[in-house]
Tab-separated table of C-alpha atoms and ligand atoms in Angstrom:
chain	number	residue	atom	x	y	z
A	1	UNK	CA	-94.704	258.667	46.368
A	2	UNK	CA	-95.710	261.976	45.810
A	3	UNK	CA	-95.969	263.269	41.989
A	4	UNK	CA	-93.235	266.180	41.241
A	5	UNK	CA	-94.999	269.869	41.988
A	6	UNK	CA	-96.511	271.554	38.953
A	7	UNK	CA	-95.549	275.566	38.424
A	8	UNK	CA	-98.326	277.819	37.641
A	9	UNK	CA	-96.049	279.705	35.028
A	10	UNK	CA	-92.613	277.920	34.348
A	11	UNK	CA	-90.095	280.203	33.231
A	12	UNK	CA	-87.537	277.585	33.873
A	13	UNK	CA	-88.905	275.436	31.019
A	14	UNK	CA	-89.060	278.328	28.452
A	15	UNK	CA	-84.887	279.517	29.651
A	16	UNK	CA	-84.187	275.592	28.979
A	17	UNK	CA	-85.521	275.397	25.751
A	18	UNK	CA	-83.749	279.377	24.893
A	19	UNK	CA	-80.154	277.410	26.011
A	20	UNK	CA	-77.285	279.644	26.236
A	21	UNK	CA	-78.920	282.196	23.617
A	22	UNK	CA	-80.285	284.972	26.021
A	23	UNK	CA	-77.115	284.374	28.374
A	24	UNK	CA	-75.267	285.154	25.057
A	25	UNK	CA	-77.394	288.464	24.251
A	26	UNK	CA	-77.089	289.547	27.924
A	27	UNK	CA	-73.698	289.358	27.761
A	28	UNK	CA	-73.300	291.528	23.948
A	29	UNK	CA	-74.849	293.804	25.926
A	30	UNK	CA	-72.553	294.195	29.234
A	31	UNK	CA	-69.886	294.106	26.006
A	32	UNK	CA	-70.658	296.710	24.392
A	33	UNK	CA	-71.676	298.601	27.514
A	34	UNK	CA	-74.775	300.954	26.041
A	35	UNK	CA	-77.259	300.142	28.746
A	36	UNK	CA	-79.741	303.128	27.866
A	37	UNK	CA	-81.348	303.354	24.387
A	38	UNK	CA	-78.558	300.365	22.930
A	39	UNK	CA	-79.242	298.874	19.565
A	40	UNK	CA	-81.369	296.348	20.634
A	41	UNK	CA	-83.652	298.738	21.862
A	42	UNK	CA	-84.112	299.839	18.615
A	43	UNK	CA	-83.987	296.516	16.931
A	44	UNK	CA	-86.829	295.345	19.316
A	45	UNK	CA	-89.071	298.011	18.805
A	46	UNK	CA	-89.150	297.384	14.955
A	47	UNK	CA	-89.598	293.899	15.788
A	48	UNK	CA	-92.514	294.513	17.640
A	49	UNK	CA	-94.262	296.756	15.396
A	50	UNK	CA	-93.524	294.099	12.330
A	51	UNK	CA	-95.352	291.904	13.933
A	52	UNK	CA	-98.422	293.059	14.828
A	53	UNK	CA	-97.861	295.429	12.016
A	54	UNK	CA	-98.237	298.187	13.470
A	55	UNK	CA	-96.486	301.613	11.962
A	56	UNK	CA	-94.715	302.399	14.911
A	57	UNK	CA	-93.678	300.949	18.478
A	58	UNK	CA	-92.122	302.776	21.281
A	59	UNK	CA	-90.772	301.109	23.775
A	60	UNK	CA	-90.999	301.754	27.826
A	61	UNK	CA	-90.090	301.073	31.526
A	62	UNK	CA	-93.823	298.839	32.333
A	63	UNK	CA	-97.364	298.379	31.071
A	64	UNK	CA	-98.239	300.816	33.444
A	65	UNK	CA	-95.910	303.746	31.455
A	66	UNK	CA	-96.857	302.661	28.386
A	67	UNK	CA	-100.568	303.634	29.360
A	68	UNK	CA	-99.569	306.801	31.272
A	69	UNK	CA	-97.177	307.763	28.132
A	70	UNK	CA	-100.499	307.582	25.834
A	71	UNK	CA	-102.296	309.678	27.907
A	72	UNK	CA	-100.077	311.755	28.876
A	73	UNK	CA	-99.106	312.385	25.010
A	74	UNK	CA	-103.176	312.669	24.727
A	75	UNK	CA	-102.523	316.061	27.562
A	76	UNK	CA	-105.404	313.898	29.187
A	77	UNK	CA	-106.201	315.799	32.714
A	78	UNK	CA	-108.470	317.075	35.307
A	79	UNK	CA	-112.243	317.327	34.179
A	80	UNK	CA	-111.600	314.413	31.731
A	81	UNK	CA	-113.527	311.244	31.827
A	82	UNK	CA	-111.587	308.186	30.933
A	83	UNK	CA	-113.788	304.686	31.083
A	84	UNK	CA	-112.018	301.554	32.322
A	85	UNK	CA	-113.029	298.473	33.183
A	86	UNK	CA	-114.174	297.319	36.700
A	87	UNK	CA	-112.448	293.814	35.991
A	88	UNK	CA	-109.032	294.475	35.532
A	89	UNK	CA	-105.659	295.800	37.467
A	90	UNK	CA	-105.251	298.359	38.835
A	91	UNK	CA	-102.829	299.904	36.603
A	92	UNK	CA	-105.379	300.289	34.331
A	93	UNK	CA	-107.656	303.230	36.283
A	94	UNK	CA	-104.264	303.876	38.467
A	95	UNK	CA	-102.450	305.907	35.131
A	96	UNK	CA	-106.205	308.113	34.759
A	97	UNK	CA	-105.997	309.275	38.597
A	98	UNK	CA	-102.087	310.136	37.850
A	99	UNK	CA	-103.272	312.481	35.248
A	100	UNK	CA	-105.654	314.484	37.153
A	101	UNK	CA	-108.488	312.718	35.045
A	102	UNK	CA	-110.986	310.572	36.453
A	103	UNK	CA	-111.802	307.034	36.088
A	104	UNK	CA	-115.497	305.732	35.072
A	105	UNK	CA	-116.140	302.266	35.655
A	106	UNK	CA	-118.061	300.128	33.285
A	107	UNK	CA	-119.061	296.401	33.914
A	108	UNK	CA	-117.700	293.577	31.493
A	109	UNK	CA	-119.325	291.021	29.447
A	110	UNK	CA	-120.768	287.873	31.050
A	111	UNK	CA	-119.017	285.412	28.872
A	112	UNK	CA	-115.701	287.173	28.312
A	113	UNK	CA	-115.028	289.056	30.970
A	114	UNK	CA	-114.197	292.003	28.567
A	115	UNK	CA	-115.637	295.629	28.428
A	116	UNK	CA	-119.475	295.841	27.855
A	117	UNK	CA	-120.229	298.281	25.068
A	118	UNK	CA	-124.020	298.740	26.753
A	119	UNK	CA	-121.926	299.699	29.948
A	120	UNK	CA	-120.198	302.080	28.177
A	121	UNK	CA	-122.704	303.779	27.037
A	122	UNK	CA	-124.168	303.951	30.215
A	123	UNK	CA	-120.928	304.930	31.929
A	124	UNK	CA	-120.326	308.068	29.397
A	125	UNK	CA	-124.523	309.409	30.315
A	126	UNK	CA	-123.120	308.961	33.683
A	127	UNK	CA	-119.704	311.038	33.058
A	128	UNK	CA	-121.409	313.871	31.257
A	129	UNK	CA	-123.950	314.259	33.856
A	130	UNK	CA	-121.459	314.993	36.585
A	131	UNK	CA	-120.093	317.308	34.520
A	132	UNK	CA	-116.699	315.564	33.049
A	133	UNK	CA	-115.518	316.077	29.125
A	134	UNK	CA	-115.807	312.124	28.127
A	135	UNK	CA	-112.335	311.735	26.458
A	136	UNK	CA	-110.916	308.019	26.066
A	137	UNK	CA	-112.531	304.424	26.389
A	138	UNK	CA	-109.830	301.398	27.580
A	139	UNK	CA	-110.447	298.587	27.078
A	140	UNK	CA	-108.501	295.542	28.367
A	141	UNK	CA	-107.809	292.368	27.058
A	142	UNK	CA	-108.584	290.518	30.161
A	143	UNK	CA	-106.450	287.113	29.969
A	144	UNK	CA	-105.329	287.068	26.726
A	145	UNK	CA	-108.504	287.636	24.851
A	146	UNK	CA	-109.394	290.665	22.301
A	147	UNK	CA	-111.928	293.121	24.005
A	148	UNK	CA	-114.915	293.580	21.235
A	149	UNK	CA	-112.808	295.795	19.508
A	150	UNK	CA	-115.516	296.672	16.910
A	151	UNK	CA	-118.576	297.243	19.241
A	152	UNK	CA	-116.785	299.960	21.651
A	153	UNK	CA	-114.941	301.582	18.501
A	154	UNK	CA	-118.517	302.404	17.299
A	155	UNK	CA	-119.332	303.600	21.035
A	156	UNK	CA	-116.147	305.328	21.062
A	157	UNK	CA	-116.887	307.211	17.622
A	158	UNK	CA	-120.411	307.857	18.010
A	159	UNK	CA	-118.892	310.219	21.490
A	160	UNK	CA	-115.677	311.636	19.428
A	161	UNK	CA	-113.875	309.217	21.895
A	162	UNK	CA	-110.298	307.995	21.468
A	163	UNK	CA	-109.154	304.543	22.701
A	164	UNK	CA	-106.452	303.003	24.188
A	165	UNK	CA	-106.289	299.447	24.139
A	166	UNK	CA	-104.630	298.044	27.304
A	167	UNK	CA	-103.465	294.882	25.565
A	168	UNK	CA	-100.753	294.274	28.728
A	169	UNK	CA	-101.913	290.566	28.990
A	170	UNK	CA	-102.498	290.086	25.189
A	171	UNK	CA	-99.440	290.800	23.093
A	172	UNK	CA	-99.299	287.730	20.453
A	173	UNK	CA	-103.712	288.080	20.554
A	174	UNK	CA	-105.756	287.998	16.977
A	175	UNK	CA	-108.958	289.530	16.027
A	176	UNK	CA	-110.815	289.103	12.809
A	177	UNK	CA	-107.354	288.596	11.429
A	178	UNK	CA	-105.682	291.765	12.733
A	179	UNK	CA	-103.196	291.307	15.319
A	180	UNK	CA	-103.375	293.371	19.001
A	181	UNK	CA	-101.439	295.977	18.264
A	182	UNK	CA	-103.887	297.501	15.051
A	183	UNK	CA	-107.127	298.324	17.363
A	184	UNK	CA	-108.321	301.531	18.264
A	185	UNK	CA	-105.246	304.870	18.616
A	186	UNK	CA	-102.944	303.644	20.347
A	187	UNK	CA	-102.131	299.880	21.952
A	188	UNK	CA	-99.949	299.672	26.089
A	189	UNK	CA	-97.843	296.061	26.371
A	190	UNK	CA	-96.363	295.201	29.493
A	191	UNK	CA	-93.537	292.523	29.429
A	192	UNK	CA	-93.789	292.231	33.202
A	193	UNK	CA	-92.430	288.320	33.295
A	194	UNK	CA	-95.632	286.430	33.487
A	195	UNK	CA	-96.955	288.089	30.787
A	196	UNK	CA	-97.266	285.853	27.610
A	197	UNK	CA	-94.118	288.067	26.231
A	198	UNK	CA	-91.964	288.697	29.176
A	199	UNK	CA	-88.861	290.088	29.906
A	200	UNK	CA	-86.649	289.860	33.032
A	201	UNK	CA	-87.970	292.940	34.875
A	202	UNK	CA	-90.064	295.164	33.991
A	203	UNK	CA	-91.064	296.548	30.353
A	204	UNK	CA	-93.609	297.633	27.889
A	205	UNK	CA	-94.396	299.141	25.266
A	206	UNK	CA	-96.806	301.443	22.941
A	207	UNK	CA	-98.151	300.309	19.373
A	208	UNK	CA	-99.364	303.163	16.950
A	209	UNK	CA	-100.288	303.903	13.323
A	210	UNK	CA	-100.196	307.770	14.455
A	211	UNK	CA	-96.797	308.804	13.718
A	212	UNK	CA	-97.139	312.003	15.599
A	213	UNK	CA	-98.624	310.100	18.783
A	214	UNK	CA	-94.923	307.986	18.633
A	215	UNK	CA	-92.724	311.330	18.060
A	216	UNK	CA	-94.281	312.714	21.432
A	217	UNK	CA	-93.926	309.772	23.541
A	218	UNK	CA	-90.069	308.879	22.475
A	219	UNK	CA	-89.854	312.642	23.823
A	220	UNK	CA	-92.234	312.166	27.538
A	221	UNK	CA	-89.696	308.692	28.249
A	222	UNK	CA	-86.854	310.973	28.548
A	223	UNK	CA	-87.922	313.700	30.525
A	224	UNK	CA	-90.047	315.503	27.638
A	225	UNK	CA	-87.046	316.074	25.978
A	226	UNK	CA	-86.541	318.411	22.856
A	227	UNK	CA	-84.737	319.026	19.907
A	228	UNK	CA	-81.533	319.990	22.466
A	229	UNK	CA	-80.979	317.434	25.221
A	230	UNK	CA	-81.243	320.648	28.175
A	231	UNK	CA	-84.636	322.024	26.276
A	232	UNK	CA	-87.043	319.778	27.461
A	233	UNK	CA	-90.230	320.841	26.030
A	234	UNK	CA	-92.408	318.970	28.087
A	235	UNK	CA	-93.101	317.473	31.758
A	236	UNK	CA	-91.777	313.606	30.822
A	237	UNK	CA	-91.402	310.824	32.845
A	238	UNK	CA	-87.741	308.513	33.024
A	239	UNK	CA	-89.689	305.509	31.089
A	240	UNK	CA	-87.341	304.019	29.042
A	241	UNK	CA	-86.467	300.061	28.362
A	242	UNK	CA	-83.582	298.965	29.645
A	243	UNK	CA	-80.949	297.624	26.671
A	244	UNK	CA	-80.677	293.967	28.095
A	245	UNK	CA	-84.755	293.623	28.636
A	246	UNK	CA	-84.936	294.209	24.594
A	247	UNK	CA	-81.669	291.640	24.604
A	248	UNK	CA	-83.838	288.930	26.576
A	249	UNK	CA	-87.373	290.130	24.570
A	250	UNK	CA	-85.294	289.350	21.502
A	251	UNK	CA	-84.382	286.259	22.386
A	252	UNK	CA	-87.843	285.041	23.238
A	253	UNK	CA	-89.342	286.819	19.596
A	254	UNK	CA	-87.786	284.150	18.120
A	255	UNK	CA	-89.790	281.008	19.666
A	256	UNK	CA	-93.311	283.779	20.556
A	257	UNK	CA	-95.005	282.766	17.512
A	258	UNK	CA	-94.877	279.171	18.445
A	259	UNK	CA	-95.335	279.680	22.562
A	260	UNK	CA	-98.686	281.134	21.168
A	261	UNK	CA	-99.635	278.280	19.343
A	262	UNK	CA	-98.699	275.794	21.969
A	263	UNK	CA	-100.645	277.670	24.719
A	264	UNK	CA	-104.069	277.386	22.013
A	265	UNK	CA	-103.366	273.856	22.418
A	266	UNK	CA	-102.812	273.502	25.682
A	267	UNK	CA	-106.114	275.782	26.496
A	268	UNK	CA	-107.886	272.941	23.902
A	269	UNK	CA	-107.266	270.318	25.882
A	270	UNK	CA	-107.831	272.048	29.535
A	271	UNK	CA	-111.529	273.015	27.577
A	272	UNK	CA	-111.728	269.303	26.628
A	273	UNK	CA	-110.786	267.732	29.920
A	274	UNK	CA	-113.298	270.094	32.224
A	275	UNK	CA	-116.004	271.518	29.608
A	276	UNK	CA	-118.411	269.084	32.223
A	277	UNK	CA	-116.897	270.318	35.396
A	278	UNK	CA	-116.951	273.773	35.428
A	279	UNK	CA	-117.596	276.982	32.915
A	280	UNK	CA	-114.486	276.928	30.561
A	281	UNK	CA	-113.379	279.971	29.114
A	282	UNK	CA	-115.611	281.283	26.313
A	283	UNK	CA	-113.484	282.832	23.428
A	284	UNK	CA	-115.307	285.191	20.413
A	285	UNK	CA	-116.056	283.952	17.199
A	286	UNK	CA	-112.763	285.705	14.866
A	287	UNK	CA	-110.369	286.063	18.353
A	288	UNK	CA	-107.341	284.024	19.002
A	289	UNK	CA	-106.291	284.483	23.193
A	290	UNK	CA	-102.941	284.892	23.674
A	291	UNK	CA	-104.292	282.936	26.950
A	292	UNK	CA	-102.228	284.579	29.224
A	293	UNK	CA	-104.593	283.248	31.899
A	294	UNK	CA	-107.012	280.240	31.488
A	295	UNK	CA	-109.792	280.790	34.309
A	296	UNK	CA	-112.341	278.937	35.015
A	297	UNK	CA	-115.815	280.490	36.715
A	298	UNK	CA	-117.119	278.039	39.635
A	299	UNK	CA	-119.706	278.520	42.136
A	300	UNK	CA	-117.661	278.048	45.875
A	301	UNK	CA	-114.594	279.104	44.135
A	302	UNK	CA	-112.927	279.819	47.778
A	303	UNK	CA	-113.272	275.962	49.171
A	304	UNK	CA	-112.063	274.916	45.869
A	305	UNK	CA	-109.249	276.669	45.767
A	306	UNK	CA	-108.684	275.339	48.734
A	307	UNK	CA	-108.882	271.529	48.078
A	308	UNK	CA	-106.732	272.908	45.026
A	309	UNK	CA	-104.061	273.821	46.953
A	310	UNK	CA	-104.038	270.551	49.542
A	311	UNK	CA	-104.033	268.144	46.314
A	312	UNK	CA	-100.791	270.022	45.446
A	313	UNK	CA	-102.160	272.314	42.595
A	314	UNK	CA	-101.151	276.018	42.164
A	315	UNK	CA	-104.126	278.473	41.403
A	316	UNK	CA	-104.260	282.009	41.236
A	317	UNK	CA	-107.786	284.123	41.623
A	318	UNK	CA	-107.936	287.678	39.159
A	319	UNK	CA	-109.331	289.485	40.781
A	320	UNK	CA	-110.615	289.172	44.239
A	321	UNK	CA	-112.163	292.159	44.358
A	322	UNK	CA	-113.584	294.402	41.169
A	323	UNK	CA	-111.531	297.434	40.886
A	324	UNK	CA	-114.442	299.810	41.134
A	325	UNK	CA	-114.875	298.362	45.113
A	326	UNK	CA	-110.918	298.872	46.032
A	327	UNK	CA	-109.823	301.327	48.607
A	328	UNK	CA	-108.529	303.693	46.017
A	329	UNK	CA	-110.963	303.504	43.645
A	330	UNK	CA	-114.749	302.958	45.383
A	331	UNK	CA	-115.473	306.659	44.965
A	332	UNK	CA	-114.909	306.716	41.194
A	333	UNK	CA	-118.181	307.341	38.910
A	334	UNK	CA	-119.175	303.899	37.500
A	335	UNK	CA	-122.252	303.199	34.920
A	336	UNK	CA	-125.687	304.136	36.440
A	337	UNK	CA	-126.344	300.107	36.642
A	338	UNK	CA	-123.134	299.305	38.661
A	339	UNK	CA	-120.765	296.945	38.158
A	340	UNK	CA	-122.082	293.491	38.977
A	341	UNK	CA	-120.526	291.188	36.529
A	342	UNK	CA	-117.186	292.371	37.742
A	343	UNK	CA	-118.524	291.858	41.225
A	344	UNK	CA	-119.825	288.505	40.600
A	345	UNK	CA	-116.706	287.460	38.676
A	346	UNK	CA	-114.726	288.241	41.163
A	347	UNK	CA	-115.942	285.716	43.429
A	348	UNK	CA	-116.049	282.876	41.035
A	349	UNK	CA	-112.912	283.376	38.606
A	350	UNK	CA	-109.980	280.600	39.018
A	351	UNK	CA	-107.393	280.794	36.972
A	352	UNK	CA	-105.156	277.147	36.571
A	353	UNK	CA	-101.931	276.346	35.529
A	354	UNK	CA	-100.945	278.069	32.106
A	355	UNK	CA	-97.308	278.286	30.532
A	356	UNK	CA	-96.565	276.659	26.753
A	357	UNK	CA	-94.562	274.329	28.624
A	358	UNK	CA	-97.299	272.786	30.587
A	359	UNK	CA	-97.288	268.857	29.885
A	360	UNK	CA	-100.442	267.029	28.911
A	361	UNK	CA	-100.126	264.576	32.386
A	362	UNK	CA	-99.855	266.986	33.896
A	363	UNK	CA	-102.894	268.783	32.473
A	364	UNK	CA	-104.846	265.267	33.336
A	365	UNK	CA	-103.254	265.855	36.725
A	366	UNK	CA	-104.841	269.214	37.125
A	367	UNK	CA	-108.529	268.448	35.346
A	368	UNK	CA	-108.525	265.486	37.608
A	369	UNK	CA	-108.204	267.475	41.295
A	370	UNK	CA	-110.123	270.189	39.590
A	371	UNK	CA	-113.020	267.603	39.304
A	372	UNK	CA	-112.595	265.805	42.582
A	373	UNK	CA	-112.489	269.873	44.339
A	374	UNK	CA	-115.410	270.574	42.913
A	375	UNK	CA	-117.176	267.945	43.791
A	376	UNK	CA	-115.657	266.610	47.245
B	1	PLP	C1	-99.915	293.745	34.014
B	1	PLP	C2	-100.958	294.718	33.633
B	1	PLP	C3	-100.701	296.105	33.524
B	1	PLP	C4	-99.419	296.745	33.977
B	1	PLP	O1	-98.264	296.224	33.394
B	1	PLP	P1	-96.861	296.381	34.158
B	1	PLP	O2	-95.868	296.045	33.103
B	1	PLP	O3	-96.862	295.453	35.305
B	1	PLP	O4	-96.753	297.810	34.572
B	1	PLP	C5	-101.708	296.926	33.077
B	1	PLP	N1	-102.916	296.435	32.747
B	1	PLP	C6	-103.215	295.133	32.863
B	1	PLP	C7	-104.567	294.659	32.468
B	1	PLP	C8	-102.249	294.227	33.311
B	1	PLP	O5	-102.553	292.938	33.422
């Protein structure tokens, strides 16, 4: 007898639990029929920003607007340096290249996989000898976990640097007490549906204490609209979040606060069950993950993905490749060092089975091929 298959993410579990309540919200909506900018656009968005207590929250189409909005708002453009991460998705450098801008590359911590303030640094020397005006750091939250929010602020003020927190996979995430949402100018969420806070499409949003910042985006997601619908004052984008995503994200506010906790627990025990077997995630002192991912680094990571995947066990690798080496990106400046964390990472990194609805068998049943994979 074969055991049942085990999802990598299981939305199925999480609509179960919802019952008929986000089938009920979708429907208000195709009731009351205001599909663009409806109430519970609104409503979310002050949701949101309560939460992570933030001043202001503007909703958008992706992750990947909410970052371009930002910058965009910013008038970010050609000669500008903006630093990224090598470890990340491509979204992140992908919304600097849209502006004209260019991305700099800096590697990531050893231990965290997050932005290395020393690589920063580095990166910036490297930006301001070929001539580019450094302009914004962004730093990603790489599976869930806070970058080190107060080392690269004090890079980022020491160069009159703004930054943009590219929280897309950490929405629900904690440092030092302060919720994502509260670091640096200006914070990009992406609801993209395996995101810890997903929707059922595409959405994101932007997180702000800078009221003027939030005025000037709500005008670039409609076209740079003015004062008078036909004056648009500004080249825009069509960004905005559909009414029933904000219906569903509503919905799923109610039980985030508890999905969090349960995927803490559920990373506990993974950490238990293979802290002899392979390198467990390392999380900083102060920092709650919103674990979007848990990933595990392991030397051979290709066979044993591969034994993974015969024994029935669905695992996923980000990334495969540092961004900084991709098609699109391999002629972008990068620190004067390189980028060989990302590199190495990239060949190691597994990430398992993560949802808050992930059983503890089945956890067992997961540790246990991890352990007979990696040692065959
Ligand atoms: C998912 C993701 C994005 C883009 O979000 P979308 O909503 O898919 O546009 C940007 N940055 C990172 C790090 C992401 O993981």
């Amino acid at each position: 007898m074969t055991a049942p298959p085990i999802a990598f993410i299981d939305l199925q579990a999480q609509r179960t639990r919802l019952g008929a309540k986000i089938d009920e919200a979708i429907t208000r909506v195709l009731d009351h029929g205001r599909f663009i900018m409806g109430p519970e656009v609104h409503e979310l968005e002050a949701r949101l920003a309560t939460f992570a207590k933030a001043n202001h929250c503007v909703s958008c189409s992706s992750g990947t607007d909410a970052l371009l909005l930002i910058l965009m708002a910013w008038e970010i453009g050609p000669g500008d340096a903006v630093f990224v991460p090598a470890m990340t998705f491509a979204a992140t450098a992908e919304v600097v290249s849209l502006t004209g801008a260019t991305p700099v590359f800096t590697d990531v911590l050893n231990d965290t996989f997050n932005m290395d303030p020393a690589s920063l640094e580095d990166a910036i020397a490297v930006a301001r000898a070929g001539d580019l005006t450094p302009r914004v750091v962004i730093p990603v939250d790489l599976f869930g976990q806070p970058a080190d929010y107060p080392g690269l602020q004090d890079v980022a003020d020491s160069h009159g640097l703004r930054l943009l927190a590219d929280a897309a996979q950490s929405y629900g995430a904690s440092l030092d007490g302060k919720r994502v949402g509260l670091f640096g100018d200006a914070t990009a969420v992406s609801f993209f549906p395996a995101k810890p806070l997903g929707c059922y499409g595409d959405g994101g949003a932007v997180l702000t204490d800078d009221a003027g910042l939030a005025q000037k985006m709500r005008s670039l997601r409609v076209h740079g609209q003015g004062g008078n619908k036909y004056d648009n004052v500004a080249v825009g984008l069509n960004a905005r979040l559909d009414t029933i995503q904000a219906a569903v994200l509503l919905q799923k506010m109610e039980i985030f606060e508890d999905e969090i906790e349960r995927r803490q627990v559920i990373a506990d025990r993974y950490t238990d069950l293979l802290a002899n077997v392979a390198v467990t995630p390392k999380v900083l002192s102060g920092a709650v993950s919103a674990w979007a991912q848990y990933t595990l680094r392991i030397q051979g990571r290709d066979a044993v993905q591969g034994r993974l995947k015969e024994a029935g066990i669905p695992t996923a690798v980000y990334y495969p490749m540092a961004l900084s080496d991709q098609t699109a990106y391999r002629d972008c400046p990068r620190a004067a060092a390189g980028t060989p964390v990302s590199q190495a990472l990239s060949r190691e990194v597994l990430s398992l089975p993560m949802h808050p609805y992930l059983e503890a068998a089945d956890q067992e049943r997961v540790a246990g091929a991890v352990k007979d994979a990696v040692n065959p």
